[in-house]
């Protein structure tokens, strides 16, 4: 399989798993909101309602995770690692746009985020660390079974 075919296969798997995780998050949000979806923003801590400007996204981008694990994990395994629940978040659209494809550990060091996007830096740092640990644990579950 060529490199571009491999990336397409990974993208398809990532998209499929992302849809499943989002559906589960929506179901939980509807239950929490007693019939109306309510989320807690992963980086600001504020409540988000269905009519707010928010998106589902990743703390660590699929690109970063794929580059890290593509030599040792299958497309399916990479998709599972990317979509581990701690890496999939809900946040304001502007916050997600500022993070896209950046290393979250570098992104969070920008103190201006607190003022410009109302990010709770301590909360965001905890979320980033939680995602990093969950990704490593998910990958290690697959790697431990490999020769």
Short mmCIF file of N, CA and C in Angstrom, two decimals:
data_model
loop_
_atom_site.label_atom_id
_atom_site.label_comp_id
_atom_site.label_asym_id
_atom_site.label_seq_id
_atom_site.Cartn_x
_atom_site.Cartn_y
_atom_site.Cartn_z
N UNK A 1 0.86 -1.17 0.00
CA UNK A 1 0.00 0.00 0.00
C UNK A 1 0.90 1.23 0.00
N UNK A 2 0.61 2.20 -0.88
CA UNK A 2 1.41 3.41 -0.94
C UNK A 2 1.14 4.27 0.30
N UNK A 3 2.00 5.24 0.50
CA UNK A 3 1.87 6.13 1.65
C UNK A 3 0.55 6.90 1.60
N UNK A 4 0.16 7.40 0.41
CA UNK A 4 -1.09 8.15 0.31
C UNK A 4 -2.30 7.22 0.53
N UNK A 5 -2.22 5.98 0.05
CA UNK A 5 -3.30 5.02 0.30
C UNK A 5 -3.41 4.72 1.79
N UNK A 6 -2.28 4.62 2.44
CA UNK A 6 -2.26 4.37 3.88
C UNK A 6 -2.90 5.53 4.64
N UNK A 7 -2.59 6.76 4.24
CA UNK A 7 -3.18 7.93 4.89
C UNK A 7 -4.69 7.98 4.68
N UNK A 8 -5.13 7.60 3.48
CA UNK A 8 -6.57 7.58 3.20
C UNK A 8 -7.26 6.52 4.06
N UNK A 9 -6.64 5.35 4.18
CA UNK A 9 -7.21 4.28 5.01
C UNK A 9 -7.29 4.71 6.47
N UNK A 10 -6.24 5.35 6.95
CA UNK A 10 -6.24 5.84 8.34
C UNK A 10 -7.33 6.90 8.51
N UNK A 11 -7.43 7.83 7.56
CA UNK A 11 -8.43 8.89 7.64
C UNK A 11 -9.84 8.31 7.72
N UNK A 12 -10.12 7.29 6.91
CA UNK A 12 -11.45 6.66 6.93
C UNK A 12 -11.73 6.03 8.29
N UNK A 13 -10.75 5.34 8.84
CA UNK A 13 -10.92 4.72 10.16
C UNK A 13 -11.10 5.78 11.25
N UNK A 14 -10.29 6.84 11.20
CA UNK A 14 -10.37 7.91 12.19
C UNK A 14 -11.76 8.55 12.14
N UNK A 15 -12.24 8.83 10.95
CA UNK A 15 -13.56 9.46 10.78
C UNK A 15 -14.66 8.57 11.33
N UNK A 16 -14.59 7.28 11.04
CA UNK A 16 -15.60 6.33 11.53
C UNK A 16 -15.62 6.32 13.06
N UNK A 17 -14.46 6.22 13.67
CA UNK A 17 -14.39 6.17 15.13
C UNK A 17 -14.76 7.51 15.77
N UNK A 18 -14.39 8.61 15.11
CA UNK A 18 -14.74 9.94 15.61
C UNK A 18 -16.26 10.09 15.66
N UNK A 19 -16.95 9.61 14.64
CA UNK A 19 -18.42 9.68 14.62
C UNK A 19 -19.02 8.89 15.77
N UNK A 20 -18.45 7.73 16.06
CA UNK A 20 -18.96 6.92 17.17
C UNK A 20 -18.75 7.61 18.52
N UNK A 21 -17.58 8.19 18.71
CA UNK A 21 -17.29 8.89 19.97
C UNK A 21 -18.20 10.11 20.12
N UNK A 22 -18.38 10.87 19.03
CA UNK A 22 -19.26 12.05 19.09
C UNK A 22 -20.70 11.64 19.42
N UNK A 23 -21.18 10.55 18.83
CA UNK A 23 -22.53 10.07 19.12
C UNK A 23 -22.69 9.73 20.60
N UNK A 24 -21.69 9.08 21.15
CA UNK A 24 -21.73 8.73 22.57
C UNK A 24 -21.72 10.00 23.43
N UNK A 25 -20.89 10.97 23.05
CA UNK A 25 -20.83 12.23 23.79
C UNK A 25 -22.15 12.98 23.71
N UNK A 26 -22.79 12.96 22.54
CA UNK A 26 -24.09 13.62 22.38
C UNK A 26 -25.13 12.97 23.26
N UNK A 27 -25.15 11.65 23.29
CA UNK A 27 -26.10 10.93 24.12
C UNK A 27 -25.92 11.30 25.60
N UNK A 28 -24.66 11.34 26.04
CA UNK A 28 -24.38 11.72 27.42
C UNK A 28 -24.80 13.17 27.70
N UNK A 29 -24.56 14.06 26.72
CA UNK A 29 -24.92 15.47 26.89
C UNK A 29 -26.42 15.66 26.98
N UNK A 30 -27.17 14.89 26.20
CA UNK A 30 -28.63 14.98 26.25
C UNK A 30 -29.14 14.47 27.59
N UNK A 31 -28.57 13.38 28.07
CA UNK A 31 -28.96 12.87 29.39
C UNK A 31 -28.64 13.88 30.48
N UNK A 32 -27.45 14.47 30.40
CA UNK A 32 -27.03 15.45 31.40
C UNK A 32 -27.93 16.69 31.37
N UNK A 33 -28.34 17.10 30.17
CA UNK A 33 -29.19 18.28 30.02
C UNK A 33 -30.67 17.99 30.10
N UNK A 34 -31.01 16.77 30.50
CA UNK A 34 -32.41 16.34 30.64
C UNK A 34 -33.21 16.61 29.36
N UNK A 35 -32.68 16.12 28.24
CA UNK A 35 -33.37 16.24 26.97
C UNK A 35 -32.79 17.30 26.04
N UNK A 36 -31.98 18.19 26.57
CA UNK A 36 -31.34 19.22 25.75
C UNK A 36 -29.83 19.09 25.94
N UNK A 37 -29.09 18.94 24.86
CA UNK A 37 -27.65 18.70 24.94
C UNK A 37 -26.92 19.82 25.66
N UNK A 38 -26.13 19.42 26.66
CA UNK A 38 -25.30 20.36 27.40
C UNK A 38 -23.91 19.73 27.55
N UNK A 39 -22.90 20.51 27.22
CA UNK A 39 -21.51 20.05 27.31
C UNK A 39 -20.75 20.98 28.23
N UNK A 40 -19.62 20.50 28.72
CA UNK A 40 -18.70 21.38 29.43
C UNK A 40 -17.48 21.56 28.54
N UNK A 41 -17.15 22.82 28.27
CA UNK A 41 -15.99 23.13 27.44
C UNK A 41 -14.74 22.59 28.11
N UNK A 42 -13.95 21.82 27.36
CA UNK A 42 -12.77 21.16 27.90
C UNK A 42 -11.69 22.13 28.34
N UNK A 43 -11.66 23.33 27.77
CA UNK A 43 -10.58 24.26 28.08
C UNK A 43 -11.00 25.51 28.85
N UNK A 44 -12.28 25.84 28.82
CA UNK A 44 -12.74 27.01 29.59
C UNK A 44 -13.51 26.58 30.83
N UNK A 45 -14.07 25.38 30.79
CA UNK A 45 -14.87 24.89 31.91
C UNK A 45 -16.31 25.37 31.86
N UNK A 46 -16.63 26.24 30.91
CA UNK A 46 -17.98 26.80 30.82
C UNK A 46 -18.94 25.79 30.18
N UNK A 47 -20.21 25.94 30.52
CA UNK A 47 -21.23 25.08 29.94
C UNK A 47 -21.53 25.54 28.52
N UNK A 48 -21.71 24.57 27.64
CA UNK A 48 -22.05 24.84 26.24
C UNK A 48 -23.38 24.18 25.94
N UNK A 49 -24.27 24.95 25.36
CA UNK A 49 -25.57 24.44 24.97
C UNK A 49 -25.60 24.23 23.46
N UNK A 50 -26.59 23.53 22.97
CA UNK A 50 -26.68 23.17 21.56
C UNK A 50 -26.59 24.38 20.63
N UNK A 51 -27.04 25.55 21.06
CA UNK A 51 -27.01 26.72 20.17
C UNK A 51 -25.74 27.56 20.33
N UNK A 52 -24.79 27.14 21.16
CA UNK A 52 -23.51 27.83 21.30
C UNK A 52 -22.59 27.47 20.15
N UNK A 53 -21.57 28.28 19.95
CA UNK A 53 -20.59 28.04 18.89
C UNK A 53 -19.48 27.13 19.42
N UNK A 54 -19.64 25.82 19.18
CA UNK A 54 -18.63 24.87 19.64
C UNK A 54 -18.43 23.78 18.61
N UNK A 55 -17.37 23.03 18.80
CA UNK A 55 -17.05 21.91 17.91
C UNK A 55 -16.50 20.76 18.72
N UNK A 56 -16.65 19.57 18.15
CA UNK A 56 -15.93 18.41 18.65
C UNK A 56 -14.56 18.45 17.98
N UNK A 57 -13.55 18.08 18.71
CA UNK A 57 -12.22 18.08 18.12
C UNK A 57 -11.27 17.23 18.94
N UNK A 58 -10.01 17.37 18.61
CA UNK A 58 -8.97 16.59 19.27
C UNK A 58 -8.02 17.50 20.03
N UNK A 59 -7.54 17.00 21.17
CA UNK A 59 -6.46 17.70 21.85
C UNK A 59 -5.17 17.47 21.08
N UNK A 60 -4.83 16.21 20.87
CA UNK A 60 -3.67 15.86 20.04
C UNK A 60 -4.21 15.50 18.66
N UNK A 61 -3.72 16.18 17.65
CA UNK A 61 -4.26 16.02 16.30
C UNK A 61 -4.01 14.61 15.75
N UNK A 62 -4.91 14.17 14.88
CA UNK A 62 -4.68 12.89 14.21
C UNK A 62 -3.32 12.84 13.51
N UNK A 63 -2.92 13.95 12.92
CA UNK A 63 -1.63 14.00 12.23
C UNK A 63 -0.47 13.70 13.19
N UNK A 64 -0.48 14.32 14.36
CA UNK A 64 0.59 14.09 15.34
C UNK A 64 0.63 12.63 15.78
N UNK A 65 -0.53 12.08 16.08
CA UNK A 65 -0.60 10.70 16.57
C UNK A 65 -0.22 9.73 15.46
N UNK A 66 -0.71 9.99 14.26
CA UNK A 66 -0.38 9.12 13.13
C UNK A 66 1.13 9.11 12.88
N UNK A 67 1.75 10.27 12.89
CA UNK A 67 3.19 10.34 12.67
C UNK A 67 3.96 9.59 13.75
N UNK A 68 3.44 9.59 14.95
CA UNK A 68 4.10 8.91 16.06
C UNK A 68 4.00 7.39 15.95
N UNK A 69 2.84 6.90 15.52
CA UNK A 69 2.57 5.46 15.61
C UNK A 69 2.43 4.72 14.28
N UNK A 70 2.50 5.41 13.14
CA UNK A 70 2.22 4.73 11.87
C UNK A 70 3.18 3.60 11.56
N UNK A 71 4.38 3.63 12.09
CA UNK A 71 5.34 2.56 11.80
C UNK A 71 5.10 1.31 12.65
N UNK A 72 4.31 1.44 13.72
CA UNK A 72 4.17 0.30 14.63
C UNK A 72 2.72 -0.15 14.88
N UNK A 73 1.74 0.63 14.43
CA UNK A 73 0.33 0.27 14.64
C UNK A 73 -0.40 0.22 13.31
N UNK A 74 -1.46 -0.58 13.26
CA UNK A 74 -2.30 -0.66 12.06
C UNK A 74 -3.20 0.58 11.97
N UNK A 75 -3.85 0.74 10.82
CA UNK A 75 -4.77 1.87 10.63
C UNK A 75 -5.88 1.84 11.69
N UNK A 76 -6.44 0.68 11.91
CA UNK A 76 -7.51 0.53 12.91
C UNK A 76 -7.01 0.90 14.30
N UNK A 77 -5.84 0.43 14.66
CA UNK A 77 -5.27 0.73 15.98
C UNK A 77 -5.00 2.22 16.14
N UNK A 78 -4.45 2.83 15.11
CA UNK A 78 -4.18 4.28 15.15
C UNK A 78 -5.49 5.04 15.32
N UNK A 79 -6.52 4.65 14.60
CA UNK A 79 -7.82 5.31 14.71
C UNK A 79 -8.37 5.20 16.13
N UNK A 80 -8.21 4.03 16.74
CA UNK A 80 -8.66 3.84 18.13
C UNK A 80 -7.87 4.74 19.08
N UNK A 81 -6.56 4.83 18.88
CA UNK A 81 -5.71 5.66 19.74
C UNK A 81 -6.11 7.13 19.59
N UNK A 82 -6.25 7.59 18.35
CA UNK A 82 -6.63 8.99 18.11
C UNK A 82 -7.95 9.32 18.78
N UNK A 83 -8.89 8.40 18.73
CA UNK A 83 -10.23 8.65 19.24
C UNK A 83 -10.46 8.14 20.66
N UNK A 84 -9.38 7.96 21.41
CA UNK A 84 -9.60 7.59 22.81
C UNK A 84 -10.38 8.73 23.47
N UNK A 85 -11.31 8.41 24.34
CA UNK A 85 -12.22 9.42 24.87
C UNK A 85 -11.56 10.67 25.47
N UNK A 86 -10.41 10.55 26.06
CA UNK A 86 -9.76 11.73 26.65
C UNK A 86 -9.16 12.66 25.61
N UNK A 87 -8.98 12.19 24.39
CA UNK A 87 -8.43 13.04 23.33
C UNK A 87 -9.52 13.75 22.54
N UNK A 88 -10.75 13.27 22.59
CA UNK A 88 -11.87 13.90 21.89
C UNK A 88 -12.56 14.84 22.87
N UNK A 89 -12.68 16.09 22.45
CA UNK A 89 -13.23 17.11 23.34
C UNK A 89 -14.30 17.94 22.65
N UNK A 90 -14.97 18.73 23.47
CA UNK A 90 -15.89 19.76 22.99
C UNK A 90 -15.33 21.08 23.53
N UNK A 91 -15.22 22.05 22.64
CA UNK A 91 -14.75 23.37 23.05
C UNK A 91 -15.28 24.41 22.08
N UNK A 92 -15.16 25.68 22.46
CA UNK A 92 -15.57 26.77 21.57
C UNK A 92 -14.83 26.67 20.25
N UNK A 93 -15.48 27.03 19.19
CA UNK A 93 -14.91 26.97 17.85
C UNK A 93 -13.60 27.73 17.77
N UNK A 94 -13.54 28.92 18.37
CA UNK A 94 -12.32 29.74 18.32
C UNK A 94 -11.16 29.07 19.05
N UNK A 95 -11.46 28.40 20.13
CA UNK A 95 -10.42 27.71 20.90
C UNK A 95 -9.85 26.57 20.07
N UNK A 96 -10.72 25.79 19.48
CA UNK A 96 -10.27 24.67 18.66
C UNK A 96 -9.46 25.16 17.47
N UNK A 97 -9.89 26.26 16.87
CA UNK A 97 -9.16 26.82 15.72
C UNK A 97 -7.76 27.25 16.14
N UNK A 98 -7.60 27.76 17.35
CA UNK A 98 -6.27 28.21 17.80
C UNK A 98 -5.35 27.02 18.09
N UNK A 99 -5.92 25.88 18.41
CA UNK A 99 -5.14 24.69 18.75
C UNK A 99 -4.76 23.86 17.53
N UNK A 100 -5.60 23.81 16.54
CA UNK A 100 -5.46 22.91 15.39
C UNK A 100 -4.01 22.63 14.99
N UNK A 101 -3.69 21.34 14.97
CA UNK A 101 -2.41 20.81 14.50
C UNK A 101 -1.18 21.32 15.25
N UNK A 102 -1.37 22.08 16.31
CA UNK A 102 -0.24 22.48 17.14
C UNK A 102 0.00 21.42 18.20
N UNK A 103 1.21 21.40 18.71
CA UNK A 103 1.51 20.56 19.87
C UNK A 103 0.82 21.20 21.07
N UNK A 104 -0.12 20.52 21.71
CA UNK A 104 -0.83 21.11 22.83
C UNK A 104 0.08 21.57 23.98
N UNK A 105 1.20 20.86 24.16
CA UNK A 105 2.13 21.25 25.22
C UNK A 105 2.76 22.62 24.93
N UNK A 106 2.96 22.93 23.68
CA UNK A 106 3.48 24.24 23.29
C UNK A 106 2.36 25.27 23.31
N UNK A 107 1.21 24.91 22.78
CA UNK A 107 0.05 25.80 22.70
C UNK A 107 -0.34 26.35 24.06
N UNK A 108 -0.35 25.48 25.07
CA UNK A 108 -0.83 25.89 26.40
C UNK A 108 0.13 26.88 27.08
N UNK A 109 1.35 26.96 26.62
CA UNK A 109 2.33 27.88 27.20
C UNK A 109 2.07 29.34 26.80
N UNK A 110 1.16 29.54 25.86
CA UNK A 110 0.81 30.89 25.42
C UNK A 110 -0.13 31.52 26.45
N UNK A 111 0.42 32.35 27.30
CA UNK A 111 -0.37 32.96 28.39
C UNK A 111 -1.51 33.83 27.87
N UNK A 112 -1.40 34.31 26.63
CA UNK A 112 -2.45 35.16 26.07
C UNK A 112 -3.77 34.41 25.89
N UNK A 113 -3.71 33.08 25.83
CA UNK A 113 -4.93 32.29 25.67
C UNK A 113 -5.93 32.58 26.78
N UNK A 114 -5.42 32.83 27.96
CA UNK A 114 -6.28 33.09 29.11
C UNK A 114 -7.15 34.32 28.88
N UNK A 115 -6.54 35.36 28.31
CA UNK A 115 -7.28 36.61 28.09
C UNK A 115 -8.04 36.64 26.78
N UNK A 116 -7.43 36.13 25.71
CA UNK A 116 -8.07 36.24 24.40
C UNK A 116 -9.19 35.22 24.20
N UNK A 117 -9.04 34.02 24.77
CA UNK A 117 -10.04 32.97 24.56
C UNK A 117 -10.69 32.49 25.86
N UNK A 118 -10.39 33.15 26.95
CA UNK A 118 -10.95 32.80 28.27
C UNK A 118 -10.64 31.37 28.68
N UNK A 119 -9.46 30.90 28.32
CA UNK A 119 -9.06 29.54 28.66
C UNK A 119 -8.62 29.49 30.11
N UNK A 120 -9.09 28.50 30.81
CA UNK A 120 -8.63 28.20 32.16
C UNK A 120 -7.36 27.38 31.98
N UNK A 121 -6.21 28.01 32.13
CA UNK A 121 -4.94 27.36 31.82
C UNK A 121 -4.69 26.11 32.65
N UNK A 122 -5.09 26.13 33.92
CA UNK A 122 -4.90 24.95 34.77
C UNK A 122 -5.78 23.80 34.29
N UNK A 123 -7.03 24.09 33.97
CA UNK A 123 -7.94 23.07 33.45
C UNK A 123 -7.42 22.53 32.12
N UNK A 124 -7.01 23.41 31.23
CA UNK A 124 -6.49 22.99 29.93
C UNK A 124 -5.25 22.11 30.09
N UNK A 125 -4.37 22.48 31.00
CA UNK A 125 -3.17 21.68 31.24
C UNK A 125 -3.53 20.29 31.74
N UNK A 126 -4.54 20.20 32.61
CA UNK A 126 -4.99 18.89 33.10
C UNK A 126 -5.58 18.06 31.97
N UNK A 127 -6.37 18.69 31.11
CA UNK A 127 -6.98 17.98 29.99
C UNK A 127 -5.91 17.47 29.02
N UNK A 128 -4.91 18.30 28.76
CA UNK A 128 -3.83 17.92 27.86
C UNK A 128 -3.05 16.74 28.44
N UNK A 129 -2.75 16.81 29.72
CA UNK A 129 -2.02 15.72 30.37
C UNK A 129 -2.86 14.43 30.38
N UNK A 130 -4.13 14.57 30.64
CA UNK A 130 -5.04 13.41 30.64
C UNK A 130 -5.07 12.77 29.25
N UNK A 131 -5.15 13.58 28.20
CA UNK A 131 -5.16 13.06 26.83
C UNK A 131 -3.83 12.38 26.50
N UNK A 132 -2.74 13.00 26.90
CA UNK A 132 -1.41 12.43 26.63
C UNK A 132 -1.27 11.05 27.27
N UNK A 133 -1.72 10.93 28.49
CA UNK A 133 -1.64 9.65 29.20
C UNK A 133 -2.57 8.61 28.56
N UNK A 134 -3.77 9.03 28.19
CA UNK A 134 -4.73 8.11 27.58
C UNK A 134 -4.23 7.61 26.23
N UNK A 135 -3.63 8.49 25.46
CA UNK A 135 -3.07 8.10 24.15
C UNK A 135 -1.95 7.09 24.35
N UNK A 136 -1.04 7.38 25.28
CA UNK A 136 0.07 6.46 25.54
C UNK A 136 -0.45 5.11 26.02
N UNK A 137 -1.44 5.13 26.91
CA UNK A 137 -2.00 3.87 27.42
C UNK A 137 -2.69 3.08 26.31
N UNK A 138 -3.45 3.78 25.46
CA UNK A 138 -4.14 3.10 24.36
C UNK A 138 -3.13 2.48 23.40
N UNK A 139 -2.10 3.24 23.06
CA UNK A 139 -1.07 2.71 22.15
C UNK A 139 -0.34 1.54 22.79
N UNK A 140 -0.03 1.66 24.06
CA UNK A 140 0.70 0.58 24.74
C UNK A 140 -0.11 -0.70 24.82
N UNK A 141 -1.44 -0.60 24.87
CA UNK A 141 -2.28 -1.79 24.86
C UNK A 141 -2.07 -2.58 23.57
N UNK A 142 -1.91 -1.89 22.47
CA UNK A 142 -1.66 -2.56 21.20
C UNK A 142 -0.21 -3.01 21.08
N UNK A 143 0.69 -2.18 21.55
CA UNK A 143 2.13 -2.49 21.40
C UNK A 143 2.56 -3.68 22.24
N UNK A 144 1.92 -3.90 23.37
CA UNK A 144 2.32 -5.00 24.25
C UNK A 144 2.07 -6.37 23.61
N UNK A 145 1.15 -6.41 22.66
CA UNK A 145 0.83 -7.68 21.98
C UNK A 145 1.64 -7.90 20.71
N UNK A 146 2.47 -6.95 20.39
CA UNK A 146 3.27 -7.06 19.15
C UNK A 146 4.61 -7.72 19.47
N UNK A 147 5.16 -8.44 18.48
CA UNK A 147 6.46 -9.10 18.72
C UNK A 147 7.59 -8.09 18.83
#
